[in-house]
Coordinates of C-alpha atoms and ligand atoms in Angstrom, one line a residue:
X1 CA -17.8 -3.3 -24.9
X2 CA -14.0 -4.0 -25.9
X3 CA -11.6 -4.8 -23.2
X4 CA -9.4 -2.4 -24.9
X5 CA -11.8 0.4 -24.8
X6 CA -12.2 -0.5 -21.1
X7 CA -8.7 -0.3 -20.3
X8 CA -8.0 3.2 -21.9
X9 CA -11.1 4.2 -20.4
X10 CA -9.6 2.7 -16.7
X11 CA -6.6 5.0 -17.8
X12 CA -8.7 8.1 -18.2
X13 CA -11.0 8.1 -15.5
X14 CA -8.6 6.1 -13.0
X15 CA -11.8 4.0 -12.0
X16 CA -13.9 1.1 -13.5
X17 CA -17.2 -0.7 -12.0
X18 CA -17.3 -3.7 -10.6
X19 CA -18.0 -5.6 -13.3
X20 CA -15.7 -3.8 -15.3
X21 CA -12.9 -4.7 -13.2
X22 CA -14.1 -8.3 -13.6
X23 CA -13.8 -8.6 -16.8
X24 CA -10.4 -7.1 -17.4
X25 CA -9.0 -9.9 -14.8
X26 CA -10.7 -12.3 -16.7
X27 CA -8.5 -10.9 -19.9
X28 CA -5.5 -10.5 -17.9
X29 CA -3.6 -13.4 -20.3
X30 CA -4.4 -11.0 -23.5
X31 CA -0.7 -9.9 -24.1
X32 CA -2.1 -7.1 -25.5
X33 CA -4.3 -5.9 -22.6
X34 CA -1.3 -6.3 -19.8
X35 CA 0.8 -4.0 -21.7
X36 CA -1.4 -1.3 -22.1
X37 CA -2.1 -1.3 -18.2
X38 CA 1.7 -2.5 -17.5
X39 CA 3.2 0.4 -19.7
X40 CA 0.8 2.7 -18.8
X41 CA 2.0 1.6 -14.1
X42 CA 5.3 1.9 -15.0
X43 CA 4.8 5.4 -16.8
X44 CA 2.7 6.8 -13.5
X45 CA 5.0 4.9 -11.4
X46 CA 8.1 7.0 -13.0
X47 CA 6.3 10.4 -13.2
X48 CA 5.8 10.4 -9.3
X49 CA 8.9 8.4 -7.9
X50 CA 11.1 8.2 -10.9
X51 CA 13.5 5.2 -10.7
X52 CA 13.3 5.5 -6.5
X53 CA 12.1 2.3 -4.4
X54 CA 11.6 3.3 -0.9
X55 CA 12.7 0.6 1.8
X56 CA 10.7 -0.2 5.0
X57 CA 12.7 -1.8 7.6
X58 CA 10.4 -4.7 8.9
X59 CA 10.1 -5.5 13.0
X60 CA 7.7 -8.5 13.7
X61 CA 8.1 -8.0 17.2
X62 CA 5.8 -10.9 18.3
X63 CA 4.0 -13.6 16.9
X64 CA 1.8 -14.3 19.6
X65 CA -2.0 -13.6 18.7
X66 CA -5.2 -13.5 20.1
X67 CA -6.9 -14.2 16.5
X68 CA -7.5 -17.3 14.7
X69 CA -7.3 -16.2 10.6
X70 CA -7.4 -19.9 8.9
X71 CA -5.0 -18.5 6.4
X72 CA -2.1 -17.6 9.2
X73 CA 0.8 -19.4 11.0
X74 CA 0.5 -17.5 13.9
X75 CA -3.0 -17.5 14.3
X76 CA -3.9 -19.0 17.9
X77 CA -4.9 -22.2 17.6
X78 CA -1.7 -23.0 15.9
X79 CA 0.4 -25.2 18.5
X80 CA 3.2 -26.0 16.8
X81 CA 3.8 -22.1 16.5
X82 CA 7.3 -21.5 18.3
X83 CA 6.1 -18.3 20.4
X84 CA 8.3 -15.3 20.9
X85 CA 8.1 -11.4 22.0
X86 CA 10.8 -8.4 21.7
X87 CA 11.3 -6.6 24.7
X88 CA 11.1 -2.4 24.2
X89 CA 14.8 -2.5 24.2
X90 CA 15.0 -4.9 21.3
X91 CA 12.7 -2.8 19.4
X92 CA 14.7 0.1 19.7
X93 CA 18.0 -1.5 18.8
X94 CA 17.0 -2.9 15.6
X95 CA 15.5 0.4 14.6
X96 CA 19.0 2.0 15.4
X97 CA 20.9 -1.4 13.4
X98 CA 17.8 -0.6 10.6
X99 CA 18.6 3.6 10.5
X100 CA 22.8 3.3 10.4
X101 CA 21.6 1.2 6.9
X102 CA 19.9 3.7 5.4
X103 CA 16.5 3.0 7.1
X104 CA 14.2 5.8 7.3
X105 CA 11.0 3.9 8.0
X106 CA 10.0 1.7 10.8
X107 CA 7.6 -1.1 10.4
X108 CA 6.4 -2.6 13.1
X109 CA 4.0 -5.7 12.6
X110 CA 3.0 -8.0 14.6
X111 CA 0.0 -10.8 15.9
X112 CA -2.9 -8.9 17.8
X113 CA -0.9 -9.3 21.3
X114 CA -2.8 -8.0 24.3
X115 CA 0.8 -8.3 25.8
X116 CA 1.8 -5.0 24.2
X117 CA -0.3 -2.4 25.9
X118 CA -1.8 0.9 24.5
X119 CA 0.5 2.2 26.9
X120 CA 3.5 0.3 25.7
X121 CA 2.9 1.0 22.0
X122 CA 2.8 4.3 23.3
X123 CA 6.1 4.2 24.2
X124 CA 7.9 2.1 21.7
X125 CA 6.5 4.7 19.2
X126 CA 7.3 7.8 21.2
X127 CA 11.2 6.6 22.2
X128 CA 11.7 5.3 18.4
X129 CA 10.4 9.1 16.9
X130 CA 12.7 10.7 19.6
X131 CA 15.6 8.8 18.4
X132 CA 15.3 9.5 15.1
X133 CA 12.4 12.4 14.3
X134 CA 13.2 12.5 11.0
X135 CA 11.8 8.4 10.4
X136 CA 8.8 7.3 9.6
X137 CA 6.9 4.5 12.4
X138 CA 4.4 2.5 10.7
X139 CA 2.1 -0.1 13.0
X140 CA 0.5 -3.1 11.9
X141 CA -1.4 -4.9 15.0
X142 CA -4.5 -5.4 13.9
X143 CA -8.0 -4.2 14.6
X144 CA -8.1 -2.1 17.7
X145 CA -10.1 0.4 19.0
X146 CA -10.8 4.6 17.9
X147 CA -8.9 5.3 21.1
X148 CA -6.2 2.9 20.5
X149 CA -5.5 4.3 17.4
X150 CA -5.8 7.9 18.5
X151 CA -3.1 7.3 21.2
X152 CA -1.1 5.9 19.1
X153 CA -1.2 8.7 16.8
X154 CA -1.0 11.3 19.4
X155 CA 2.4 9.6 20.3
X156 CA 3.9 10.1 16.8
X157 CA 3.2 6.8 14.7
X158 CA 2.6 8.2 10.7
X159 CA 1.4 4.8 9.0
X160 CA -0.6 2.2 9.6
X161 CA -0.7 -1.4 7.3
X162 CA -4.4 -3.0 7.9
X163 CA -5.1 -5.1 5.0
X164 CA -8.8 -5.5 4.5
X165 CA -7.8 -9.3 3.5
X166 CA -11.2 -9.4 1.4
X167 CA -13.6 -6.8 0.6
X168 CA -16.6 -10.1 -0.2
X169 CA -18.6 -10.9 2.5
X170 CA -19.2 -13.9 2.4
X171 CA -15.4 -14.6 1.2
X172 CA -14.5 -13.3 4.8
X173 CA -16.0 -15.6 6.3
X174 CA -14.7 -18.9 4.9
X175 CA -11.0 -17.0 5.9
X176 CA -11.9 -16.0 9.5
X177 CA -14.0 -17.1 12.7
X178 CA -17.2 -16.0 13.6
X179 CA -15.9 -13.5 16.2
X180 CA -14.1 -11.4 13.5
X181 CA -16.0 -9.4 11.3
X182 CA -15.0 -7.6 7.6
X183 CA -17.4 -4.8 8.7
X184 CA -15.7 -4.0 11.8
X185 CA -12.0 -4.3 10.0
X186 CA -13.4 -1.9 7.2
X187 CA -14.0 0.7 10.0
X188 CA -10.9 0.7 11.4
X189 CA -9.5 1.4 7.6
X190 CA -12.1 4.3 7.9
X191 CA -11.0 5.5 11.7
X192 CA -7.5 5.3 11.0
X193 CA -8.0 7.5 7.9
X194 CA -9.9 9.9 9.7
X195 CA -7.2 10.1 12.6
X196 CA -4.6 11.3 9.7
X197 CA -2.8 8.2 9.3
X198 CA -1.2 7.4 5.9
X199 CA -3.3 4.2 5.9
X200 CA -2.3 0.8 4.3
X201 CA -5.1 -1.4 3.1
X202 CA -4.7 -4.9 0.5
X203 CA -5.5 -8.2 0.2
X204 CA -4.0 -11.9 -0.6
X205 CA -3.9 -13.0 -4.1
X206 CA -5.3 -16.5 -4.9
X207 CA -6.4 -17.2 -1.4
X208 CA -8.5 -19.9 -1.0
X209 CA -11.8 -19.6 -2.8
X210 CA -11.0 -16.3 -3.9
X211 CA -13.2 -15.5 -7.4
X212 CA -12.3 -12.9 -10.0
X213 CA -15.5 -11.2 -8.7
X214 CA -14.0 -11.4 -5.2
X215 CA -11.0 -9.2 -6.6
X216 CA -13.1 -7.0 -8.8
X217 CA -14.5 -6.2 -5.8
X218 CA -11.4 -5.7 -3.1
X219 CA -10.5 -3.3 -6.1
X220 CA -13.6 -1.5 -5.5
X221 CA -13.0 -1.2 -2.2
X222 CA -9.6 0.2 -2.9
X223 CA -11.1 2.8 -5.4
X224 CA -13.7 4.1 -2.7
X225 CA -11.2 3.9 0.5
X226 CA -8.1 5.8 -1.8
X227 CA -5.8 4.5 0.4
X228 CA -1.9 5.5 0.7
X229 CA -0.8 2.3 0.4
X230 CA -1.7 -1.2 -0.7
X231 CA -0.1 -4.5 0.3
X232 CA -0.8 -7.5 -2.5
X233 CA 1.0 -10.6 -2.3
X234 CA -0.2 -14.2 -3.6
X235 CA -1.2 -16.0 -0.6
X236 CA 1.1 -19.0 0.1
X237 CA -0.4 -22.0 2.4
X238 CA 0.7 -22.9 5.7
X239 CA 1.2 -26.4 6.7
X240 CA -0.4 -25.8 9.9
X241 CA -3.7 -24.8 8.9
X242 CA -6.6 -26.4 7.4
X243 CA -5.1 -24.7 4.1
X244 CA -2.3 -26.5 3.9
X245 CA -3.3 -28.1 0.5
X246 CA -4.5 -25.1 -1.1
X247 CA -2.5 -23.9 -4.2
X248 CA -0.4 -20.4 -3.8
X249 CA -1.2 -17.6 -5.3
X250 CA -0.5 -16.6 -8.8
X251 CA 2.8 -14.6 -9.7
X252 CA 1.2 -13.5 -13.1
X253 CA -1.9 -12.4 -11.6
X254 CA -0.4 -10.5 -8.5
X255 CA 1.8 -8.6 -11.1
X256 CA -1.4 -7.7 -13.3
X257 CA -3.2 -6.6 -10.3
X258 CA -0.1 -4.3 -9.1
X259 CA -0.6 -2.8 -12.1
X260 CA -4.0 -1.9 -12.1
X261 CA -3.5 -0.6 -8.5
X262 CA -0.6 1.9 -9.9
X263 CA -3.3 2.8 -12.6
X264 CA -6.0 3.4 -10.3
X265 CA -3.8 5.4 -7.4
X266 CA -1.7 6.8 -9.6
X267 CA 0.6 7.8 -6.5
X268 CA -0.2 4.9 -4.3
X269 CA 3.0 3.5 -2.1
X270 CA 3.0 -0.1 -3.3
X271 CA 5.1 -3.0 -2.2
X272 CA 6.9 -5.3 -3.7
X273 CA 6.1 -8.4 -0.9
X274 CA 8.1 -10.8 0.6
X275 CA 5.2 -13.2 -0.2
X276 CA 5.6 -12.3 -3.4
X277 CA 9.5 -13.2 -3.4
X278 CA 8.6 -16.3 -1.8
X279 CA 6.3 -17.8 -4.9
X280 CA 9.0 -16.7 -7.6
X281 CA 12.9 -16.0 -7.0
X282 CA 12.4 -12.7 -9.1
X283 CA 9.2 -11.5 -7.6
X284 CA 10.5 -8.5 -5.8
X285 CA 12.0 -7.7 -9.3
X286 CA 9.1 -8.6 -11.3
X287 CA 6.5 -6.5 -8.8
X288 CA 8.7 -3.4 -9.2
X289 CA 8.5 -3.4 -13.0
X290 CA 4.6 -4.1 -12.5
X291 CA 4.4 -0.3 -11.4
X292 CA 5.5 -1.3 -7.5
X293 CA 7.9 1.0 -5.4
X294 CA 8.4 -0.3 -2.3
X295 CA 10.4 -3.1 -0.8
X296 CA 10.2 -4.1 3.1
X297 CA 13.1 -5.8 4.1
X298 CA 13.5 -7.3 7.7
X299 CA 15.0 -5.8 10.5
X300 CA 14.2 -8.2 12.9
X301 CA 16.8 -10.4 14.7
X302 CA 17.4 -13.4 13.0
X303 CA 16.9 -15.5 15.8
X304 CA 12.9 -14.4 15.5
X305 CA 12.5 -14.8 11.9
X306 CA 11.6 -18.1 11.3
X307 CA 9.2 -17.8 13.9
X308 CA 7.2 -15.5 12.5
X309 CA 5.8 -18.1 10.0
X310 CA 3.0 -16.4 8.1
X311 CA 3.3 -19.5 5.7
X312 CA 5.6 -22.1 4.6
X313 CA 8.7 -21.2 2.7
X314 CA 9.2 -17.5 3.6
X315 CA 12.4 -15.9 2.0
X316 CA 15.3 -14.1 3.8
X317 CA 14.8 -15.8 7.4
X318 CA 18.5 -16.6 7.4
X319 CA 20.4 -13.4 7.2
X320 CA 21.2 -10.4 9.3
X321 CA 19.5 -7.3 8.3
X322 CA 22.9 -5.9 6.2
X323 CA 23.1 -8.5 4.6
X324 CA 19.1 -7.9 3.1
X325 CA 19.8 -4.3 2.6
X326 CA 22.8 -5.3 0.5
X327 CA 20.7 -8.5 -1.6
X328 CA 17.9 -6.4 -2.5
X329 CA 20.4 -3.4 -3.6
X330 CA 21.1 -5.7 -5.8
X331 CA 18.5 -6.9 -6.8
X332 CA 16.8 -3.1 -7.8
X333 CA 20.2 -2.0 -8.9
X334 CA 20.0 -4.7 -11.9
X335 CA 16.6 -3.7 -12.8
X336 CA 17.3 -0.4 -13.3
X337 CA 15.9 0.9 -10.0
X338 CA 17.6 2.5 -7.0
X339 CA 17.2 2.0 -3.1
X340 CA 16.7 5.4 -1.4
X341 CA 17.2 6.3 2.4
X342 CA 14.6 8.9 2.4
X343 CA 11.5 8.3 5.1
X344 CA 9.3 7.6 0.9
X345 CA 6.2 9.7 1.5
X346 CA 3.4 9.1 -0.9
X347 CA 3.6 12.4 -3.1
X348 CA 0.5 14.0 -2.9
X349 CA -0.6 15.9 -6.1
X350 CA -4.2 15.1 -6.7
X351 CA -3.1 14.7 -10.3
X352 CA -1.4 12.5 -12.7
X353 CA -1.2 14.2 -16.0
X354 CA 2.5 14.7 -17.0
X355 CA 3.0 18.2 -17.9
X356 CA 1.6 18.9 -14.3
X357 CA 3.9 17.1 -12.3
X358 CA 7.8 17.3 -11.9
X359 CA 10.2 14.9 -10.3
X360 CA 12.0 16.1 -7.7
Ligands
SAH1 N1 -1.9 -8.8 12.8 C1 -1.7 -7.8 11.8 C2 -0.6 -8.3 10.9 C3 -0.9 -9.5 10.1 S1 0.4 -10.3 9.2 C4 -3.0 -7.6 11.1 O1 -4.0 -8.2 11.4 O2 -3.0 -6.7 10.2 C5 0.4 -9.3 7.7 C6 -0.3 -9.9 6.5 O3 0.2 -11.2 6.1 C7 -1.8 -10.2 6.7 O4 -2.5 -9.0 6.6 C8 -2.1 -11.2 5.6 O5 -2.6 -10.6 4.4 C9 -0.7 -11.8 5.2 N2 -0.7 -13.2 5.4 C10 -1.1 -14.0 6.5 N3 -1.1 -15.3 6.2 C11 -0.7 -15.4 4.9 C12 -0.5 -16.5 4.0 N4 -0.7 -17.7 4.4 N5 0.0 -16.3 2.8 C13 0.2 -15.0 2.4 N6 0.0 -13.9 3.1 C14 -0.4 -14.1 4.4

């Protein structure tokens, strides 16, 4: 079949196979290919948020973790890791620094640290919703427990980020120790889902061994789970790990597959990563006119930033949060975008044909 007919097709339906999928990564370099699925993210991304990007204020509260992800800075084994925690209190500040600049969601993300009780999660969440009940608290700490993540939802948290990293088998396991498992991450995807999250899965782009078919089928993944959000960036090595000679992912490749993700959830909330920023000065930029809408600053103190050290390189460690908010205004501003303080709820329409949706 032609990859054209394929990629209209993919427009109509909003789904491919596997193979499928496959094959139109394989074509991604065919100018004219990427503009009919670029054209056709930046149209869906327009009819649902219009020219809005929706700002996360990031807290990576501690990057101590139990795991030991081959990929990761912060993953155990790593010694040379300069260790840190926030207290509750420093939580809460920089959620009250993040909201007086126009912050209406909380991210907090951090390494699986037994430290942090359900208890105190508990907490943080319920003080940072009484605070400020109009915000949005979004966790990312890893694979826990049905109950875990019912308490925490009982306790007010709306989001939850838990990339699946790789949806292949046998891909998972050249990235991660025996005593992890891609089944067991998978069902916390499904648990958190059922427990009414707005639920965040994704993957790295380009990380090591990664094959086209190891995408096609994290997209398939993606298609079945429907997420609310997806988090891509290209995967950047870390000198600290045994990747630390592995290429970074590919900017090109990560923007393609942005826009397939816009094409496929037509109203998916889609970041534009800091990963992504990292690999290319303009990636932010460049991900937003791939059919992204979502940028996640930092929030955290800048005394921390560095430490959290997912891999080498990492962008925007130096400033204080205003002066981030104020960079990336810019930075959307000139590309015809605008940063909104609104809490950026995926808009739910179970459609995406034109005449049936209106802008608000
Ligand atoms: N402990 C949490 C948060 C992990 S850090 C959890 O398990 O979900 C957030 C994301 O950073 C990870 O999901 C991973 O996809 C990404 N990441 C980690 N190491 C990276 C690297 N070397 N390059 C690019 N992204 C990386």
């Amino acid at each position: 079949m032609n990859i054209y007919d394929i990629a209209y097709r993919f427009i109509e339906e909003n789904k491919l196979d596997r193979d499928e999928y496959a094959f139109l990564i394989d074509r991604r370099n065919d100018e004219k290919l990427k503009s009919i699925i670029t054209d056709e993210a930046v149209r869906r991304r327009k009819m649902y948020y219009g020219d809005k990007v929706f700002t996360r204020g990031l807290i990576e509260f501690t990057n101590i973790c139990k795991n030991d992800c081959y990929y990761c800075g912060i993953r155990r084994s790593n010694s040379n890791a300069d260790r840190y925690r926030m207290t509750e209190e420093e939580i809460i500040k920089c959620c009250e620094n993040g909201y007086n600049l126009g912050f209406r969601t909380f991210v907090l993300q951090g390494g699986e640290d037994p430290f942090y009780t359900d208890e105190m999660i508990v907490r943080i969440v319920k003080s940072i919703k009484a605070e400020y009940p109009q915000c949005a608290v979004t966790l990312s700490i890893g694979e826990k427990s049905y109950e875990s993540y019912k308490l925490y939802r009982e306790a007010g948290a709306d989001r939850y980020l838990l990339r699946h990293e790789t949806a292949d088998e046998a891909h998972y396991r050249t990235l991660h120790p025996e005593e992890m498992s891609l089944s067991n991450r998978k069902q916390c995807l499904y648990n958190l889902k059922e427990l009414g999250y707005q639920v965040g899965a994704g993957f790295m782009v380009g990380s090591p061994g990664q094959t086209v078919e190891n995408i096609a089928e994290d997209l398939c993944f993606l298609q079945e789970l429907q997420p609310d959000m997806v988090g891509i960036g290209p995967f950047i090595p870390h000198s600290d790990t045994i990747f630390a000679n592995e290429k970074s992912g590919d900017v090109e490749l990560t923007l393609f597959l942005l826009s397939v993700i816009r094409v496929m959830i037509p109203d998916v909330l889609l970041p534009a990563t800091t990963a992504l920023g990292t690999v290319d000065p303009s990636g932010r930029e460049k991900g937003i006119l791939a059919g992204a809408n979502v940028v996640m600053p930092n929030l955290s103190p800048v005394d921390n930033r560095k430490k959290y050290d997912l891999y080498d390189n990492k962008i925007c460690t130096g400033e204080e949060a205003a002066e981030c908010r104020g960079c990336l205004e810019r930075r959307i501003n000139s590309i015809g975008y605008r940063i909104v303080a609104e809490r950026g709820d995926r808009q739910h329409t179970g459609t995406h044909k034109e005449e049936e949706r209106i802008i608000t």
